[in-house]
Amino acid sequence: MLNRPRCGSVLDHTMRLEKGVEGSINWRQDEQGHELHGSQFWLKVLKEEGNTTKGSGLEERGLSKDLDAVSRLYVKYPMAKYALELIKAQKTLMQLVGADWLRSNKREDDLAGRPGSIVQKYAEWSRPEFFFVVNLQLPGATRYNLALYYMLRTPLKDTPLLESFVNGDDAFRNSRFKLIPYISQGSWIVKQSVGKKACLVGQALETNYFRGKNYLELGIDAGSSTVARGVVNLVVGYLNNMVTEMAFLIQANTQEELPEVLLGTCRFNHLDASKAVLVQP
């Protein structure tokens, strides 16, 4: 598996991973380890009244897909000194430090809790870093798992909304975790099927949460929805010819929870299903 670290610094480990998955899963980071390819992703922030963008202004900036959500929040705070605006994301909260591309005859859950994973290695070393793992579980005769391991270097309490999500119940989590897809290269039919609209994953797909001492893993079962299953079956057939970007964030529903921040992003560059690693019993 790709996420097994050897001894050495986090930076060394990240560089080895980047080289190891070249051509499959790529990310670009600044000197602090923040991903930089969030150019297609927009976040909600508060701006002083008189310095906001509303209505047609959002459409002019290509953000019409978010108008409904923005309008609801404007209604919620009609007398506030601050109004809502969408800004382009510049960096992420967490660093992508590992990825698993797996195949199995069954759904694979709680990968972060398995011996030998990067998460368990850090736990053995009593390291303070916290891991947020997104485990995308793809249906089919052969089950594929794409697991992304994001690491938070700062204390969890320094990001209250994320802390509430990590320690909250499943109902809260299902109402807040958002995925934003973007197909930057692929056939027209795939782009139309996947779309660009942000999705509250837990309200559309069965999502199981696994909480460990130093991690939270989200197991997202794409086979739990008939519509999603059809889209996934289509996409898997085109993976070799696709470049796909995804961003993850916790949706802010109140003024106190703003501004939103991207948890992490990832780009899948011509992912090859034949190179998925077989999970050993």
Phi, psi and omega in degrees: 000151187286340191264016179272115184278152168258171180297145180142179183285164176299320180298315178300317182297316180298318181295321179295320180295318182299318179292322184291333182249017180305132182090353179240299181228118185237153172211153177243137185226155174273188185294338179268002178087013178273135178292147188245356186262050177262026187296339180266002189247136184238145185235157178269132174224169174258135176233153179297143177303144184094348180230037184242166177242123183230169169047238185298334178299322177293321180295322179297332180268010176076028185245023184299334180296341182256004187297320182299313181296319180295318181298320179298320180289327175297321179295324182293330182235060186291336184252008184290151175292332182250145177240165186275142174219153175260134177235158179281132180292139181248333182204173181246160179285323186241161182256132175282118185242356180192160178208144174239132174239102193238157172227150185200173175264007178209169178289133181255118182250160174050054178295326182294335182273001184273143178303139178094348178287159179300325181296315180289328175298316180294325177295319179297325181275002181057038178281149184275351185296147178251141182248139175241115188246125176254112183251099180275118186253112187260133184279168176143176176301321168256126180270130178251142174237127172245106184252129181245127185253109179256140183242133177257121182275330182272159179302142181302325182294343179284350177235085190303319182294319177294320178298319178296323179292313182298318185263001182278180178272173185295327180297317178296314181299316181296334182270358187235331186284124187238137176244135176241113179266155174206117177268104181275340176212126181165173182290159180300317184296324178291316179300319180291324182289318182281316181074188181234358188283138176297146184228132170280099192302315185294344178267350181248329185228152174296123180233123179254139185247133180237114184254121175245181182303318185235025181201160165229126178248135176253115175264106186259109185270099181289349178272000183277354178234133180299317180295312181297322180299319178296319179295316181297316179300323176292313184296318181303325179290342182249004188308318183298339184250015186241148166238116186238136175244144176223148174230150181233140176206165173261122183292133176268126182252348180233163180299323182292337183274350178281155001277154173289153174225147174288130174289312181189164177225167177201149175241129175259115187250100179053054181296134186252114181297330182290345181264003176296140184277131179289128178283125180278139180301000000 
